[in-house]
PDB file of C-alpha atoms in Angstrom:
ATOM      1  CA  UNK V   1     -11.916  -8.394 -18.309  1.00  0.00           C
ATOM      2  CA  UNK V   2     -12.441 -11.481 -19.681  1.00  0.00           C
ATOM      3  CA  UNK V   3     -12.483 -14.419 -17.929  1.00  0.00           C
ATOM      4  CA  UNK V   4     -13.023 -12.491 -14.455  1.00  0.00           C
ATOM      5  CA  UNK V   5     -15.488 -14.292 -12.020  1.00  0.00           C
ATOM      6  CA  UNK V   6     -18.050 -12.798 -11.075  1.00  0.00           C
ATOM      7  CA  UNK V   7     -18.332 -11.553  -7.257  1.00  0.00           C
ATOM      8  CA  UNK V   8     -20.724 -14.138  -5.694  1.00  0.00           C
ATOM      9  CA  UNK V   9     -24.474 -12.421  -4.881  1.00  0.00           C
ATOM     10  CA  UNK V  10     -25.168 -12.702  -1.142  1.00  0.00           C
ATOM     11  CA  UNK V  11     -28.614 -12.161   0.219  1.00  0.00           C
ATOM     12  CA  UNK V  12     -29.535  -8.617   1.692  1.00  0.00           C
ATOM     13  CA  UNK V  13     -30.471 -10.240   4.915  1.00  0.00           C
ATOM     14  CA  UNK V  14     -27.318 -11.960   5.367  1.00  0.00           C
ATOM     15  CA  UNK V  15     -25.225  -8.614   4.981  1.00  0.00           C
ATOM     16  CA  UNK V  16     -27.339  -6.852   7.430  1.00  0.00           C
ATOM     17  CA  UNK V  17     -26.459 -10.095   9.769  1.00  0.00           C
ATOM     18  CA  UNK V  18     -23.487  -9.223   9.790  1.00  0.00           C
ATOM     19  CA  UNK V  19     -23.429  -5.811   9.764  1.00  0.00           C
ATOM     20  CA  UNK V  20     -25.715  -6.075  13.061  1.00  0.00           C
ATOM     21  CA  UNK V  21     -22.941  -8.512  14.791  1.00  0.00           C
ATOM     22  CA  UNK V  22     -20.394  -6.627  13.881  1.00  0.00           C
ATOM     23  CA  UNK V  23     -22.333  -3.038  15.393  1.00  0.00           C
ATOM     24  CA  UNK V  24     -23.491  -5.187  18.739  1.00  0.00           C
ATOM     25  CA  UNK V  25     -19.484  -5.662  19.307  1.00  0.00           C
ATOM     26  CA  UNK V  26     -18.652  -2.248  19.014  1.00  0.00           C
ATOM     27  CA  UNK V  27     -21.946  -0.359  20.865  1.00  0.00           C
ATOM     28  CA  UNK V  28     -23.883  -2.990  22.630  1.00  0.00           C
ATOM     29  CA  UNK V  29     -25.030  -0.338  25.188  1.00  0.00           C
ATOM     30  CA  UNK V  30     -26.484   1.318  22.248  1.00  0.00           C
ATOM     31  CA  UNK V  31     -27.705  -1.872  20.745  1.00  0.00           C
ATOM     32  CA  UNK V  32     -29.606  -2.691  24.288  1.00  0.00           C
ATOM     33  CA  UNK V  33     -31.054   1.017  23.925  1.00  0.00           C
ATOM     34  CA  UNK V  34     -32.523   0.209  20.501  1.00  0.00           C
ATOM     35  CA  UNK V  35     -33.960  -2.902  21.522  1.00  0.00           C
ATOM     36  CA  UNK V  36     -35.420  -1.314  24.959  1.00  0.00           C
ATOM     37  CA  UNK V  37     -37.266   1.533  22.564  1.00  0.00           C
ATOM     38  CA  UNK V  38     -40.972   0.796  21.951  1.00  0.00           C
ATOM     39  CA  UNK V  39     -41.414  -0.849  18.096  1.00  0.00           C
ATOM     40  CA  UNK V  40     -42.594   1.770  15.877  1.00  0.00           C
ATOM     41  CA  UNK V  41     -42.137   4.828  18.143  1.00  0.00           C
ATOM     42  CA  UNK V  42     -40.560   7.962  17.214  1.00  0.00           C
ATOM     43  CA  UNK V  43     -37.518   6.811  19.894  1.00  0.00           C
ATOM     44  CA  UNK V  44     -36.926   3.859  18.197  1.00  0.00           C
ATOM     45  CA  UNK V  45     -36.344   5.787  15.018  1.00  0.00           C
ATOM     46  CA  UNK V  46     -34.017   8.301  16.978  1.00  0.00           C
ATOM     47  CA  UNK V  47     -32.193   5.648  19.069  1.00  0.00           C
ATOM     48  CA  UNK V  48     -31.814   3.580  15.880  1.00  0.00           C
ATOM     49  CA  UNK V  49     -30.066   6.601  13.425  1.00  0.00           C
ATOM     50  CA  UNK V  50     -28.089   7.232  16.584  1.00  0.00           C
ATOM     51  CA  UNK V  51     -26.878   3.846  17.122  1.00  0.00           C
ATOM     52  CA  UNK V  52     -26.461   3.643  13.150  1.00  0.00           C
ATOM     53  CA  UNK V  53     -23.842   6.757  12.974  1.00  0.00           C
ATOM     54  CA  UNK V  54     -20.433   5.700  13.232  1.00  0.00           C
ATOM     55  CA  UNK V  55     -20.899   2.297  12.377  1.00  0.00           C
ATOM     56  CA  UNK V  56     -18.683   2.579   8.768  1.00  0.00           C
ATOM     57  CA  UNK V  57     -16.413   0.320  10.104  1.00  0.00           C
ATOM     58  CA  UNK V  58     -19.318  -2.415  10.313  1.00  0.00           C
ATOM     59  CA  UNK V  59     -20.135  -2.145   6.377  1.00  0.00           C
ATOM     60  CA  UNK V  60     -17.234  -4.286   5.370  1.00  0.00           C
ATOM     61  CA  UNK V  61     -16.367  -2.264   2.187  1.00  0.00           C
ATOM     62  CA  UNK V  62     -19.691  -1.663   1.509  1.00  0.00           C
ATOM     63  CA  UNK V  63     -20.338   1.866   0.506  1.00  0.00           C
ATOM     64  CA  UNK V  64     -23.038   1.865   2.350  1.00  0.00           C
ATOM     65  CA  UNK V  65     -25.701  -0.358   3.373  1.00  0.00           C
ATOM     66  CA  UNK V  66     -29.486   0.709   3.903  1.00  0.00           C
ATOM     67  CA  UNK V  67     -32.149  -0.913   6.000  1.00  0.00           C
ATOM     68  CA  UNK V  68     -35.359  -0.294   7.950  1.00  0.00           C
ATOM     69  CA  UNK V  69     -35.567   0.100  11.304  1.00  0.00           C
ATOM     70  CA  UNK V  70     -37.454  -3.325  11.795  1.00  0.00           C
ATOM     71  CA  UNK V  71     -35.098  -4.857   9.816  1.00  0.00           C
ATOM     72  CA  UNK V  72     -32.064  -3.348  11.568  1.00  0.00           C
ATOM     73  CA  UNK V  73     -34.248  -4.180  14.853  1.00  0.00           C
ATOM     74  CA  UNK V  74     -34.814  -7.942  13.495  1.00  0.00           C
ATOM     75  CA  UNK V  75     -30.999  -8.112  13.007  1.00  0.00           C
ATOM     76  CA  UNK V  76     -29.969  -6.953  16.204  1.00  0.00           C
ATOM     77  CA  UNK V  77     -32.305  -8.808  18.038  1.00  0.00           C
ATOM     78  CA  UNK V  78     -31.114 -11.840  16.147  1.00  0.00           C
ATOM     79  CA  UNK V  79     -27.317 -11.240  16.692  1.00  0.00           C
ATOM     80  CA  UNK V  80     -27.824 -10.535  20.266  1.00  0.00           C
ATOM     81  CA  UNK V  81     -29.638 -14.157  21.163  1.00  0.00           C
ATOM     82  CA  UNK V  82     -26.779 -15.643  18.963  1.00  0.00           C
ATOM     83  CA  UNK V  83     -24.288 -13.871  20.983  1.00  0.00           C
ATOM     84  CA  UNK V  84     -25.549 -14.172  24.492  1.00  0.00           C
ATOM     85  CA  UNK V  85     -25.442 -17.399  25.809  1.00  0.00           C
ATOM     86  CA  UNK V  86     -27.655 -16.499  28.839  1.00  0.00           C
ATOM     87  CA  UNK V  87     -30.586 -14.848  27.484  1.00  0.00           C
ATOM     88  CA  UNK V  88     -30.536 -17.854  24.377  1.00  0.00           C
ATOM     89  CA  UNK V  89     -31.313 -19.889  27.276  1.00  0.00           C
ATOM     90  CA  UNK V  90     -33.945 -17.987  28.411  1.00  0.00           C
ATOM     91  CA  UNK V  91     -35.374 -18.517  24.822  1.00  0.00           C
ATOM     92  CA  UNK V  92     -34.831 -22.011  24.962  1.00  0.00           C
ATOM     93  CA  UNK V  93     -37.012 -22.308  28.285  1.00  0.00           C
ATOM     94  CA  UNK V  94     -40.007 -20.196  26.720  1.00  0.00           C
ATOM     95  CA  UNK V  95     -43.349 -22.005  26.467  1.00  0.00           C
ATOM     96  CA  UNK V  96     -46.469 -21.432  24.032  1.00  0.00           C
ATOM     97  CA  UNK V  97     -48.968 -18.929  25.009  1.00  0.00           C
ATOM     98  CA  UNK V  98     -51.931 -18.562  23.306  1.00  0.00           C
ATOM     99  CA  UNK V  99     -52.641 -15.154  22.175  1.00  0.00           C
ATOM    100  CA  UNK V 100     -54.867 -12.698  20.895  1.00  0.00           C
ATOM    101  CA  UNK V 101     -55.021 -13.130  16.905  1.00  0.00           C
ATOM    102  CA  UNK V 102     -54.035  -9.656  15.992  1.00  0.00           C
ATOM    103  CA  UNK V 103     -56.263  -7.102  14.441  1.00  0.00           C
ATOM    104  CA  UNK V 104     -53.606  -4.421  13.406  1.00  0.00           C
ATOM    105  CA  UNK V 105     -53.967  -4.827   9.416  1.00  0.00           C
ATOM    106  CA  UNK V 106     -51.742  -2.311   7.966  1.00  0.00           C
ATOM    107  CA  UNK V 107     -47.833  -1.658   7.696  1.00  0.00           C
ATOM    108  CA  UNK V 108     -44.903  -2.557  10.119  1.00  0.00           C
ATOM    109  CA  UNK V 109     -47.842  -2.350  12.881  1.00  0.00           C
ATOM    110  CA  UNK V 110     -49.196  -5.782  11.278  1.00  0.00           C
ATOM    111  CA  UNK V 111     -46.088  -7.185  10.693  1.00  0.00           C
ATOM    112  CA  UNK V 112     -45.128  -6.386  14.570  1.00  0.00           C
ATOM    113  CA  UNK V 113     -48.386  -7.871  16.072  1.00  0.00           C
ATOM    114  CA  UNK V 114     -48.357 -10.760  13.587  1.00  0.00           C
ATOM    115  CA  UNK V 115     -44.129 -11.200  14.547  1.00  0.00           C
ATOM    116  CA  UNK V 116     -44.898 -11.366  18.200  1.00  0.00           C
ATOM    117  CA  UNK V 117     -48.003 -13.728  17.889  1.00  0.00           C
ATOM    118  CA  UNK V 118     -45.914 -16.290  16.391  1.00  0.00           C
ATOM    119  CA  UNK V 119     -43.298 -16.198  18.880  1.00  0.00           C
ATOM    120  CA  UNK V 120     -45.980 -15.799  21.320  1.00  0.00           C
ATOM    121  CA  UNK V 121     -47.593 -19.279  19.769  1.00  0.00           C
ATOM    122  CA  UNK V 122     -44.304 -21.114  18.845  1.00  0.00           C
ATOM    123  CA  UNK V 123     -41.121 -19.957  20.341  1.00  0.00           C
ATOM    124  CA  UNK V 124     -39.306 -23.317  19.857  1.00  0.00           C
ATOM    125  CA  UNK V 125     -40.440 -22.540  15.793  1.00  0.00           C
ATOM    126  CA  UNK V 126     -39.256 -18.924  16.154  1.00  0.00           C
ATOM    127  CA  UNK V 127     -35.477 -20.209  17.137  1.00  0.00           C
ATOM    128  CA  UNK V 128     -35.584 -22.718  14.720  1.00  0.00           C
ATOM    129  CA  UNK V 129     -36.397 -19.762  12.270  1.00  0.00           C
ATOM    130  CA  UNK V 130     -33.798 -17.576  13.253  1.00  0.00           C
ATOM    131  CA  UNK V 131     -31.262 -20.408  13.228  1.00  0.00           C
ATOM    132  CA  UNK V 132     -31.590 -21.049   9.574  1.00  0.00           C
ATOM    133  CA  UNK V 133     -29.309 -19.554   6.650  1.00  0.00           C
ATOM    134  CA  UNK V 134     -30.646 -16.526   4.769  1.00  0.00           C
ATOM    135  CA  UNK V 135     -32.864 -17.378   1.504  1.00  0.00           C
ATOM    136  CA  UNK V 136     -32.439 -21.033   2.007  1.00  0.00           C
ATOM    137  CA  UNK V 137     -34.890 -24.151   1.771  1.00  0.00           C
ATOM    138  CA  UNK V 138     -34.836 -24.564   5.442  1.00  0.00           C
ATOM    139  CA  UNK V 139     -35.275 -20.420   5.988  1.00  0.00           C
ATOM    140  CA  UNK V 140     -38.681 -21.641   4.101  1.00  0.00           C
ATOM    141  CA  UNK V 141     -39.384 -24.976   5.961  1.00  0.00           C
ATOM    142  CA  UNK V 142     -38.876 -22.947   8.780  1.00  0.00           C
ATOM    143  CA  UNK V 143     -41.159 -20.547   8.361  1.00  0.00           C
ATOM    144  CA  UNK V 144     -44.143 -23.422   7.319  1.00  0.00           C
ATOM    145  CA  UNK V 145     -42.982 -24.700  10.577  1.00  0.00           C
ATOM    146  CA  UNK V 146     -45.520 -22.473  12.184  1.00  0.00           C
ATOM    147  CA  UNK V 147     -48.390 -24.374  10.798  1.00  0.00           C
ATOM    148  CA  UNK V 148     -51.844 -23.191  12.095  1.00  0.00           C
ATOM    149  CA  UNK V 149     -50.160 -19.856  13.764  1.00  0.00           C
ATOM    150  CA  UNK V 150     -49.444 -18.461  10.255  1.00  0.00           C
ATOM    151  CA  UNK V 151     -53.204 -18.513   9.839  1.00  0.00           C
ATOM    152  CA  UNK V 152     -54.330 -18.646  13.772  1.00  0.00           C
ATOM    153  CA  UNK V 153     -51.783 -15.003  13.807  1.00  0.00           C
ATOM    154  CA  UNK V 154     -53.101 -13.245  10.798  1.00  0.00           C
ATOM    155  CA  UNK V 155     -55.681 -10.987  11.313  1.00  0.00           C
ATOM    156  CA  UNK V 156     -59.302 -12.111  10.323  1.00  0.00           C
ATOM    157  CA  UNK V 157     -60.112 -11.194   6.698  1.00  0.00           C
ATOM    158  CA  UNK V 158     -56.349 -10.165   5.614  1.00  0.00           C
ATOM    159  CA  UNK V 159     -54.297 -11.869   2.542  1.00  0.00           C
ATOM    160  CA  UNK V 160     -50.683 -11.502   2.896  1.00  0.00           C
ATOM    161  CA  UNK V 161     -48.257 -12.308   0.966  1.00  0.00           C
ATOM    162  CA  UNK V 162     -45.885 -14.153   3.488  1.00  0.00           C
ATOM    163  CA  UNK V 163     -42.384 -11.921   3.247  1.00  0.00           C
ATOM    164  CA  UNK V 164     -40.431 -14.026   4.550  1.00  0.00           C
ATOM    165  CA  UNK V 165     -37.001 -11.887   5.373  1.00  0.00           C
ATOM    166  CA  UNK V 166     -39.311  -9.462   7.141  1.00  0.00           C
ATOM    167  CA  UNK V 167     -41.489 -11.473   9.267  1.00  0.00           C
ATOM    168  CA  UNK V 168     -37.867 -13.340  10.389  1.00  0.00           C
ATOM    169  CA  UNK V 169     -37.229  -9.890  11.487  1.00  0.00           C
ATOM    170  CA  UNK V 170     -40.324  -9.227  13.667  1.00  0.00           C
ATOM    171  CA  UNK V 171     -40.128 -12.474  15.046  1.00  0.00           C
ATOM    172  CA  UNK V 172     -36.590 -12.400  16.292  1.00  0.00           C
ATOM    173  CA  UNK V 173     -37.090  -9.505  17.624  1.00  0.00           C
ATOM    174  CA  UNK V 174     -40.403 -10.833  19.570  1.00  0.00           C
ATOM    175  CA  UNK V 175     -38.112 -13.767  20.822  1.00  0.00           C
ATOM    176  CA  UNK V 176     -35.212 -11.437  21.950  1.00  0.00           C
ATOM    177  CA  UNK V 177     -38.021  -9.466  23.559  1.00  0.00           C
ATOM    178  CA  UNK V 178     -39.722 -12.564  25.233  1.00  0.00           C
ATOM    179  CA  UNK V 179     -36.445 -13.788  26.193  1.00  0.00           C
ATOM    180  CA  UNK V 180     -35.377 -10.689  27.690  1.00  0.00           C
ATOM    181  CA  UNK V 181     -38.238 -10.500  29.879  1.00  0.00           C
ATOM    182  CA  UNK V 182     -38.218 -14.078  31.198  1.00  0.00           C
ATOM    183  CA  UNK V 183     -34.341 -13.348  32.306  1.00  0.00           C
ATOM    184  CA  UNK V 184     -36.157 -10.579  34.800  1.00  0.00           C
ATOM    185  CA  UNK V 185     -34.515  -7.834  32.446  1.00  0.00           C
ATOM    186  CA  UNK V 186     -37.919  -6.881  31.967  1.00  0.00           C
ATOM    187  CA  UNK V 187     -39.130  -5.459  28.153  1.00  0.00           C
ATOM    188  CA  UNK V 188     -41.765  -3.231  27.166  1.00  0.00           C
ATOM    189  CA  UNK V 189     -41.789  -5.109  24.027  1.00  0.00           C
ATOM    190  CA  UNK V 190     -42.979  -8.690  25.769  1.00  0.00           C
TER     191      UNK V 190
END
């Protein structure tokens, strides 16, 4: 059809945003059992397909919509501090600690360990972070924002390629974790 405009491309991220808002409405018992489960364990990958089933209503029209378990994890974790006005003040009363640089080198372990250092090192960066628009110029200034913890967090002796949408993950989900655990809800993530 000539003429026709084009349906606008919206990043990946931002559909799994909303995807995860929309599933915290309907199941947030569920959602709060996902984000309980320890990161990488074989219950987070149960709890997470669980929590994932019955969620058509969520994909907006979408056929369907695939993810990760981090990145669901990142989402949820994301749409829960933007929904909670309680634990988002925890966040906002979280100081630096100065951790461990992490020696985990290899798959979602690394991008875990390196996720929680920088929230660990720079919680007031990791909200800013996860208060910027998907794909954006400030999702990137953000991220710079971390300064000598993007280097002081990376294992000694490791390039990586900084991926942006999935370290955004890891460290909302180190912040919800953090967060969590200075309300007294306690976390086996923190």
């Amino acid at each position: 059809m000539a003429g026709a405009a084009e349906p606008a491309l919206v990043p990946k991220q931002q559909v799994v945003s909303e995807f995860a808002a929309c599933v915290l409405k309907q199941q947030p018992e569920r959602v709060r059992a996902l984000l309980a489960s320890e990161q990488g364990s074989d219950e987070e990958r149960s709890v997470a397909k669980r929590l994932m089933e019955g969620t058509a209503s969520c994909t907006r029209g979408r056929a369907f919509i695939t993810m990760r378990t981090g990145e669901a994890r990142g989402a949820l974790a994301e749409a829960a501090l933007k929904a909670d006005a309680a634990l988002a003040q925890h966040a906002e009363g979280l100081a630096a600690q100065d951790v461990a640089r992490p020696t985990e080198t290899t798959g979602r372990q690394f991008v875990i360990a390196y996720g929680q250092c920088l929230a660990a090192r720079s919680p007031s960066q990791a909200r800013a972070l996860i208060a910027t628009d998907y794909d954006s110029a400030a999702e990137r200034d953000a991220m710079m924002g971390f300064d000598a913890a993007l280097k002081d967090c990376m294992p000694t002796g490791l390039a990586y390629q900084i991926n942006i949408r999935d370290v955004r993950n890891h460290v909302a989900s180190a912040l919800y974790d953090r967060a969590l655990a200075a309300s007294g809800g306690g976390d086996k993530n923190a």
